[in-house]
Coordinates of C-alpha atoms and ligand atoms in Angstrom, one line a residue:
X25 CA -47.2 33.6 -78.7
X26 CA -47.2 31.0 -75.9
X27 CA -49.4 28.1 -75.4
X28 CA -49.7 25.7 -72.6
X29 CA -51.2 22.3 -73.4
X30 CA -52.3 21.0 -70.1
X31 CA -53.2 17.6 -68.7
X32 CA -52.9 15.4 -71.8
X33 CA -51.3 12.0 -72.1
X34 CA -48.0 12.7 -73.9
X35 CA -46.4 9.9 -75.9
X36 CA -43.0 10.6 -77.2
X37 CA -41.1 7.4 -78.2
X38 CA -38.0 9.4 -79.0
X39 CA -37.7 10.4 -75.3
X40 CA -39.3 7.1 -74.0
X41 CA -42.1 9.2 -72.6
X42 CA -45.7 8.1 -72.0
X43 CA -47.7 9.9 -69.3
X44 CA -49.8 12.8 -68.3
X45 CA -47.7 15.9 -68.9
X46 CA -47.9 19.5 -69.7
X47 CA -46.3 21.0 -72.8
X48 CA -45.3 24.7 -73.0
X49 CA -44.9 26.1 -76.5
X50 CA -43.0 29.3 -77.1
X51 CA -41.9 30.9 -80.4
X52 CA -43.0 27.8 -82.3
X53 CA -40.9 25.5 -80.4
X54 CA -41.3 23.2 -77.4
X55 CA -40.2 25.2 -74.5
X56 CA -40.9 22.8 -71.7
X57 CA -42.3 19.4 -71.0
X58 CA -43.0 18.4 -67.4
X59 CA -45.6 16.6 -65.2
X60 CA -46.7 20.1 -64.2
X61 CA -45.0 23.1 -65.8
X62 CA -44.7 25.4 -62.9
X63 CA -44.1 29.0 -63.8
X64 CA -46.1 29.9 -66.7
X65 CA -45.3 33.1 -68.5
X66 CA -48.0 35.8 -68.6
X67 CA -50.2 36.0 -71.7
X68 CA -49.9 32.3 -72.2
X69 CA -52.9 30.7 -73.9
X70 CA -54.1 27.7 -71.9
X71 CA -55.6 24.6 -73.5
X72 CA -57.0 21.9 -71.3
X73 CA -56.5 18.6 -73.0
X74 CA -57.5 16.2 -70.3
X75 CA -58.4 12.8 -71.8
X76 CA -56.6 13.6 -75.0
X77 CA -53.4 12.1 -76.4
X78 CA -50.6 14.4 -77.6
X79 CA -48.2 12.9 -80.2
X80 CA -45.2 14.3 -82.1
X81 CA -46.7 15.5 -85.3
X82 CA -47.3 12.7 -87.7
X83 CA -45.0 12.5 -90.8
X84 CA -46.3 11.1 -94.0
X85 CA -43.4 10.2 -96.3
X86 CA -45.6 9.3 -99.2
X87 CA -48.3 11.7 -100.4
X88 CA -49.4 12.8 -103.8
X89 CA -50.3 16.5 -104.0
X90 CA -51.0 16.7 -107.7
X91 CA -49.8 20.3 -108.1
X92 CA -48.6 21.5 -110.5
X93 CA -50.7 20.1 -113.3
X94 CA -53.5 18.1 -111.9
X95 CA -55.1 20.7 -109.6
X96 CA -58.6 19.3 -110.4
X97 CA -57.5 16.3 -108.3
X98 CA -55.7 18.1 -105.5
X99 CA -53.8 21.2 -104.8
X100 CA -50.9 21.9 -102.5
X101 CA -53.4 23.8 -100.4
X102 CA -56.2 21.2 -100.3
X103 CA -53.6 18.4 -99.7
X104 CA -52.0 20.4 -96.9
X105 CA -55.3 21.1 -95.3
X106 CA -56.2 17.4 -95.5
X107 CA -52.9 16.5 -94.0
X108 CA -53.6 18.8 -91.0
X109 CA -57.0 17.2 -90.5
X110 CA -55.4 13.8 -90.6
X111 CA -52.9 14.8 -87.8
X112 CA -49.9 15.1 -90.2
X113 CA -47.5 18.0 -89.7
X114 CA -45.0 17.0 -92.3
X115 CA -45.6 15.3 -95.7
X116 CA -43.3 14.3 -98.4
X117 CA -44.9 14.7 -101.9
X118 CA -44.2 12.4 -104.8
X119 CA -43.0 13.8 -108.2
X120 CA -45.6 12.5 -110.6
X121 CA -47.1 15.9 -111.2
X122 CA -47.3 17.7 -114.6
X123 CA -44.6 18.5 -115.3
X124 CA -42.9 15.8 -113.3
X125 CA -40.7 17.1 -110.5
X126 CA -37.5 16.2 -112.2
X127 CA -35.9 19.7 -112.2
X128 CA -35.3 22.5 -109.7
X129 CA -38.0 24.8 -111.1
X130 CA -40.7 22.4 -110.1
X131 CA -39.1 21.6 -106.7
X132 CA -38.8 25.4 -106.0
X133 CA -42.4 25.9 -107.1
X134 CA -43.7 23.3 -104.7
X135 CA -41.8 24.8 -101.8
X136 CA -42.9 28.3 -102.6
X137 CA -46.6 27.2 -102.8
X138 CA -46.3 25.2 -99.6
X139 CA -44.8 28.3 -97.9
X140 CA -47.7 30.4 -99.1
X141 CA -50.2 27.9 -97.8
X142 CA -48.3 28.0 -94.4
X143 CA -50.1 24.9 -93.1
X144 CA -47.9 21.8 -92.8
X145 CA -44.3 21.2 -93.7
X146 CA -43.9 20.0 -97.4
X147 CA -40.8 18.1 -98.4
X148 CA -40.8 17.4 -102.2
X149 CA -39.5 14.1 -103.5
X150 CA -37.9 14.5 -106.9
X151 CA -37.9 12.1 -109.8
X152 CA -35.2 9.5 -110.3
X153 CA -35.3 9.9 -114.1
X154 CA -36.3 12.6 -116.5
X155 CA -40.0 12.7 -116.7
X156 CA -39.9 9.5 -114.7
X157 CA -39.5 7.7 -118.0
X158 CA -36.7 5.4 -116.6
X159 CA -34.2 6.4 -119.3
X160 CA -31.9 9.3 -118.1
X161 CA -31.2 10.1 -114.6
X162 CA -32.5 13.5 -113.2
X163 CA -30.0 16.0 -111.9
X164 CA -29.9 14.8 -108.3
X165 CA -27.3 17.4 -107.1
X166 CA -29.2 20.3 -108.5
X167 CA -32.6 18.9 -107.1
X168 CA -31.0 18.3 -103.6
X169 CA -29.8 21.9 -103.6
X170 CA -33.3 23.1 -104.5
X171 CA -34.7 21.1 -101.6
X172 CA -35.5 17.6 -102.7
X173 CA -35.6 15.3 -99.7
X174 CA -35.4 12.0 -101.6
X175 CA -35.7 10.5 -105.1
X176 CA -38.5 8.3 -106.6
X177 CA -40.3 7.6 -109.8
X178 CA -43.2 6.5 -107.7
X179 CA -46.3 5.4 -109.7
X180 CA -43.8 3.8 -112.0
X181 CA -40.9 1.4 -111.4
X182 CA -37.3 2.0 -112.6
X183 CA -37.2 -1.0 -114.9
X184 CA -33.7 -0.5 -116.1
X185 CA -31.3 -2.2 -113.6
X186 CA -28.3 -0.2 -114.5
X187 CA -30.2 3.1 -114.1
X188 CA -31.4 1.9 -110.7
X189 CA -27.8 1.0 -109.8
X190 CA -26.5 4.5 -110.8
X191 CA -29.5 6.1 -109.0
X192 CA -28.7 4.3 -105.8
X193 CA -25.0 5.2 -105.9
X194 CA -25.6 8.8 -107.0
X195 CA -28.3 9.4 -104.3
X196 CA -26.1 7.7 -101.7
X197 CA -23.2 10.1 -102.5
X198 CA -25.6 13.0 -101.7
X199 CA -26.9 11.4 -98.6
X200 CA -30.3 10.9 -100.0
X201 CA -32.5 7.7 -100.3
X202 CA -34.2 6.2 -103.3
X203 CA -37.8 5.3 -102.7
X204 CA -38.7 2.4 -105.0
X205 CA -42.0 1.6 -106.5
X206 CA -41.5 -2.2 -107.0
X207 CA -43.3 -3.5 -110.0
X208 CA -42.1 -5.5 -112.9
X209 CA -44.2 -4.0 -115.8
X210 CA -43.9 -7.1 -118.0
X211 CA -45.3 -9.2 -115.2
X212 CA -48.1 -6.7 -114.2
X213 CA -49.0 -5.8 -117.9
X214 CA -52.8 -5.6 -118.5
X215 CA -53.6 -6.4 -114.9
X216 CA -56.4 -4.6 -113.1
X217 CA -56.4 -6.3 -109.7
X218 CA -54.6 -8.9 -107.6
X219 CA -54.1 -12.2 -109.5
X220 CA -55.9 -15.0 -107.6
X221 CA -59.3 -16.6 -107.0
X222 CA -61.2 -13.4 -106.9
X223 CA -59.8 -12.1 -110.2
X224 CA -60.7 -15.4 -111.8
X225 CA -64.2 -15.2 -110.4
X226 CA -64.6 -11.6 -111.5
X227 CA -63.1 -12.3 -114.9
X228 CA -60.6 -9.4 -114.4
X229 CA -57.0 -9.7 -115.5
X230 CA -54.7 -10.2 -112.6
X231 CA -51.5 -8.6 -111.3
X232 CA -49.4 -11.3 -109.6
X233 CA -47.6 -10.7 -106.4
X234 CA -44.6 -11.9 -108.4
X235 CA -44.6 -8.6 -110.2
X236 CA -43.8 -6.8 -106.9
X237 CA -41.5 -9.5 -105.5
X238 CA -39.2 -9.8 -108.5
X239 CA -38.5 -6.0 -108.2
X240 CA -38.1 -6.1 -104.5
X241 CA -35.5 -8.9 -104.9
X242 CA -33.6 -6.9 -107.6
X243 CA -33.6 -3.7 -105.6
X244 CA -32.4 -5.5 -102.5
X245 CA -29.6 -7.0 -104.5
X246 CA -28.7 -3.6 -105.9
X247 CA -28.7 -2.0 -102.5
X248 CA -26.6 -4.8 -101.0
X249 CA -24.2 -4.5 -103.8
X250 CA -23.8 -0.7 -103.7
X251 CA -24.2 -0.2 -99.9
X252 CA -26.7 2.5 -100.8
X253 CA -29.9 3.3 -98.7
X254 CA -33.0 1.9 -100.3
X255 CA -36.6 2.5 -99.2
X256 CA -39.3 0.2 -100.5
X257 CA -42.6 1.9 -101.1
X258 CA -46.1 0.5 -100.4
X259 CA -45.3 -3.1 -99.6
X260 CA -48.3 -5.3 -100.2
X261 CA -47.1 -8.9 -100.7
X262 CA -46.0 -11.6 -98.3
X263 CA -42.9 -12.3 -100.5
X264 CA -41.8 -8.7 -100.3
X265 CA -42.1 -8.7 -96.5
X266 CA -40.1 -11.9 -96.3
X267 CA -37.2 -10.7 -98.5
X268 CA -37.0 -7.4 -96.8
X269 CA -36.9 -9.2 -93.4
X270 CA -34.1 -11.4 -94.7
X271 CA -32.2 -8.5 -96.2
X272 CA -32.3 -6.5 -92.9
X273 CA -30.9 -9.5 -91.2
X274 CA -28.0 -9.5 -93.6
X275 CA -27.4 -5.9 -92.9
X276 CA -28.7 -4.4 -96.1
X277 CA -29.5 -0.7 -95.8
X278 CA -33.2 -1.1 -96.5
X279 CA -36.3 0.4 -94.9
X280 CA -39.9 -0.1 -96.0
X281 CA -43.4 1.2 -95.7
X282 CA -46.9 0.0 -96.0
X283 CA -50.3 1.7 -96.0
X284 CA -53.5 1.3 -94.1
X285 CA -55.3 -0.3 -97.1
X286 CA -52.8 -3.2 -97.3
X287 CA -53.3 -4.1 -93.7
X288 CA -57.0 -3.5 -93.7
X289 CA -58.5 -4.7 -97.0
X290 CA -58.1 -7.7 -99.3
X291 CA -59.0 -8.2 -102.9
X292 CA -62.3 -9.3 -101.7
X293 CA -63.2 -5.6 -101.5
X294 CA -63.0 -5.5 -105.4
X295 CA -66.0 -7.9 -105.6
X296 CA -68.5 -5.2 -106.3
X297 CA -66.2 -3.5 -108.9
X298 CA -65.9 -0.4 -106.7
X299 CA -63.3 1.6 -108.4
X300 CA -62.2 3.1 -105.1
X301 CA -60.6 -0.2 -104.4
X302 CA -58.4 0.1 -107.4
X303 CA -54.9 0.9 -106.4
X304 CA -51.3 0.1 -107.4
X305 CA -50.1 -2.3 -106.1
X306 CA -53.4 -3.9 -105.9
X307 CA -55.2 -5.1 -102.7
X308 CA -53.9 -8.6 -102.1
X309 CA -54.9 -11.8 -100.5
X310 CA -55.8 -12.6 -96.9
X311 CA -52.3 -14.3 -96.6
X312 CA -50.5 -11.2 -97.9
X313 CA -52.5 -9.0 -95.5
X314 CA -51.5 -11.2 -92.6
X315 CA -47.8 -11.1 -93.7
X316 CA -48.0 -7.3 -93.9
X317 CA -49.4 -7.1 -90.4
X318 CA -46.7 -9.5 -89.1
X319 CA -44.1 -7.3 -90.9
X320 CA -45.4 -4.3 -89.0
X321 CA -45.4 -6.2 -85.7
X322 CA -41.8 -7.5 -86.0
X323 CA -40.3 -4.3 -87.3
X324 CA -39.6 -5.4 -90.9
X325 CA -42.0 -2.6 -92.0
X326 CA -40.7 0.5 -90.6
X327 CA -43.3 3.0 -91.6
X328 CA -47.0 3.4 -92.2
X329 CA -47.7 6.0 -95.0
X330 CA -50.9 7.1 -96.7
X331 CA -49.8 6.8 -100.4
X332 CA -52.5 9.5 -100.5
X333 CA -53.6 9.4 -104.1
X334 CA -56.5 11.8 -104.6
X335 CA -58.5 11.6 -107.9
X336 CA -61.4 13.4 -109.4
X337 CA -64.8 11.8 -109.7
X338 CA -64.3 11.7 -113.5
X339 CA -61.1 9.5 -112.9
X340 CA -63.1 7.0 -110.9
X341 CA -66.7 7.0 -112.1
X342 CA -65.8 4.9 -115.1
X343 CA -65.6 1.2 -115.8
X344 CA -63.1 -0.6 -113.6
X345 CA -60.7 -1.0 -116.5
X346 CA -60.5 2.7 -117.1
X347 CA -60.4 3.9 -113.6
X348 CA -57.3 5.6 -112.1
X349 CA -55.3 3.8 -109.4
X350 CA -55.3 5.3 -105.9
X351 CA -56.9 5.8 -102.6
X352 CA -57.3 9.3 -100.9
X353 CA -55.8 8.4 -97.5
X354 CA -54.7 11.4 -95.4
X355 CA -57.9 11.8 -93.5
X356 CA -58.4 8.1 -92.5
X357 CA -54.8 6.9 -92.0
X358 CA -54.5 7.4 -88.3
X359 CA -57.9 6.0 -87.3
X360 CA -57.3 3.0 -89.5
X361 CA -53.8 2.5 -88.0
X362 CA -55.2 2.7 -84.5
X363 CA -57.0 -0.6 -85.2
X364 CA -53.5 -2.2 -85.0
X365 CA -53.3 -1.1 -81.4
X366 CA -56.8 -2.3 -80.6
X367 CA -55.9 -5.6 -82.2
X368 CA -52.8 -5.9 -79.9
X369 CA -50.4 -5.9 -82.8
X370 CA -48.6 -2.7 -81.8
X371 CA -48.5 -0.5 -78.7
X372 CA -49.5 3.2 -79.2
X373 CA -45.9 4.1 -78.8
X374 CA -44.9 1.6 -81.5
X375 CA -47.5 3.1 -83.8
X376 CA -46.2 6.6 -83.3
X377 CA -42.7 5.3 -84.2
X378 CA -44.1 4.1 -87.5
X379 CA -46.1 7.3 -88.2
X380 CA -43.7 9.9 -87.0
X381 CA -40.3 8.9 -85.6
X382 CA -39.3 6.4 -88.2
X383 CA -40.4 8.3 -91.3
X384 CA -38.5 11.4 -90.0
X385 CA -35.4 9.3 -89.3
X386 CA -35.6 7.7 -92.8
X387 CA -35.9 11.1 -94.5
X388 CA -33.3 12.5 -92.1
X389 CA -35.6 15.5 -91.1
X390 CA -35.6 17.0 -87.7
X391 CA -39.1 15.8 -86.9
X392 CA -40.7 13.1 -84.8
X393 CA -40.1 14.3 -81.2
X394 CA -41.4 16.7 -78.6
X395 CA -38.1 17.3 -77.1
X396 CA -37.6 20.8 -75.8
X397 CA -36.1 22.9 -78.6
X398 CA -37.8 21.0 -81.4
X399 CA -40.5 22.6 -83.6
X400 CA -43.8 22.5 -81.8
X401 CA -45.4 20.1 -84.3
X402 CA -48.1 18.3 -82.3
X403 CA -51.0 16.0 -83.0
X404 CA -53.8 15.9 -80.5
X405 CA -55.9 12.8 -80.6
X406 CA -59.2 12.1 -79.0
X407 CA -58.8 8.3 -78.7
X408 CA -62.3 7.4 -77.8
X409 CA -64.2 9.4 -80.4
X410 CA -65.9 7.4 -83.1
X411 CA -66.8 8.9 -86.4
X412 CA -68.1 7.9 -89.7
X413 CA -66.1 8.2 -92.9
X414 CA -67.9 10.7 -95.2
X415 CA -65.6 12.2 -97.8
X416 CA -68.2 14.9 -98.6
X417 CA -66.8 16.8 -95.6
X418 CA -63.2 16.2 -96.3
X419 CA -60.6 18.9 -97.0
X420 CA -59.0 16.8 -99.6
X421 CA -60.5 17.1 -103.1
X422 CA -60.0 13.4 -103.5
X423 CA -63.2 11.7 -102.3
X424 CA -61.9 8.3 -103.5
X425 CA -62.0 6.1 -100.5
X426 CA -63.0 2.4 -100.1
X427 CA -63.8 3.2 -96.5
X428 CA -66.9 5.2 -97.2
X429 CA -69.5 4.8 -94.4
X430 CA -67.0 2.9 -92.1
X431 CA -67.2 3.8 -88.4
X432 CA -63.7 4.5 -87.1
X433 CA -62.4 5.1 -83.6
X434 CA -59.9 7.8 -82.8
X435 CA -60.0 11.4 -84.2
X436 CA -57.5 14.2 -84.4
X437 CA -59.1 17.2 -82.7
X438 CA -56.2 19.6 -83.1
X439 CA -53.0 19.8 -85.1
X440 CA -50.2 22.3 -84.4
X441 CA -47.3 23.3 -86.7
X442 CA -44.5 25.3 -85.1
X443 CA -46.8 26.2 -82.4
X444 CA -49.7 27.4 -84.6
X445 CA -53.0 25.6 -84.7
X446 CA -53.5 24.6 -88.3
X447 CA -56.5 22.4 -87.6
X448 CA -59.0 22.4 -84.9
X449 CA -62.2 20.4 -84.8
X450 CA -65.4 22.5 -84.8
Ligands
DOR520 O1 -52.5 3.6 -106.6 C1 -51.5 4.4 -106.9 N1 -51.8 5.7 -107.2 N2 -50.3 3.9 -106.8 C2 -49.2 4.6 -107.3 O2 -48.1 4.1 -107.3 C3 -49.4 6.0 -107.8 C4 -50.6 6.6 -107.3 C5 -51.1 7.8 -108.0 O3 -50.2 8.7 -108.3 O4 -52.3 8.0 -108.2
ZN521 ZN1 -47.5 6.6 -104.5

């Protein structure tokens, strides 16, 4: 099976490439990349992609797939399909399933299901602690052997500092990273949205940025002390950005991510009590949003992830207080992130670093490049195409988006995984 992708603009930061080029795919790999691939083997399928942009397949290092246990919210199949629509060819899925992915049976189950779905590459993130209860460490060695790519209790923080220290040391000895959900549960207790002027006006109990910042500070200290690699999940506050920036300057082995909702929306979006704006950490103030954007610009924030958190209607169509936290993000992430390019904050090549090259590097997976010999994982983007966000035609079962009705620019028209078209626009 050979495919020639002809005439598109190819952006591959890993090779310092940006220009009109042909890509020849053979046996699931990139066989050649050149301004004009000369001798094309017979029986090659030709795709004319003039006007399109070809990127190394996007890597989402923070997705929630909900299977096993919460298949009414999302399955490995529906989540994988949504990833393909969004241009993601690799996703790392968080362990807060039922049961929690804290043992090899669950890790192996996820990998088996993903293989059956045969859509995108799925990399399970296993739990730091048993049942993510923050009490007893999970069996990292066993989990790594089963295929766990990283460890996290995401959705919950690891409140116990000695457990977090041991987790960092243990993971480091296995060449794996800890992904930390930074939240001091005592400081955030009872809160429903960001603490500030808006929460006061709405009369909703607040979650201060302090709840995030205190834990970021602690985790940076633990990482510095242990020399272990730490990755901070879903950064939303100005304080977190500042401390991560300072820690990087000191040489701490820290990387960090944020999501489109933190650089696009503020707590003002909560004003109409739309439960699709309820997320953890909460949407923050204008100053926090500006700091997150600056963190992306200056490299403090390495990666843009979706934190794709699909929920059922029954989880969201309730009073704000009772609504589940989370935003379904796989199918809007790239278009929302492209606004950073339009706004002059990042070049397209820098954006590709944050959505493909860097997450692959952080997880240490052989992705994020279109180099000959690499898997032919490719995202084809129509940069000028505008479209309206309408979750009723999404592949994700999670229709919970605060971007309903928004007009976005830039649409994935085709996604290839190992040389196979796993998504193609009608
Ligand atoms: O909003 C969120 N939803 N934040 C998290 O940390 C967990 C996630 C979920 O699993 O729904
Ligand atoms: Zn998450």
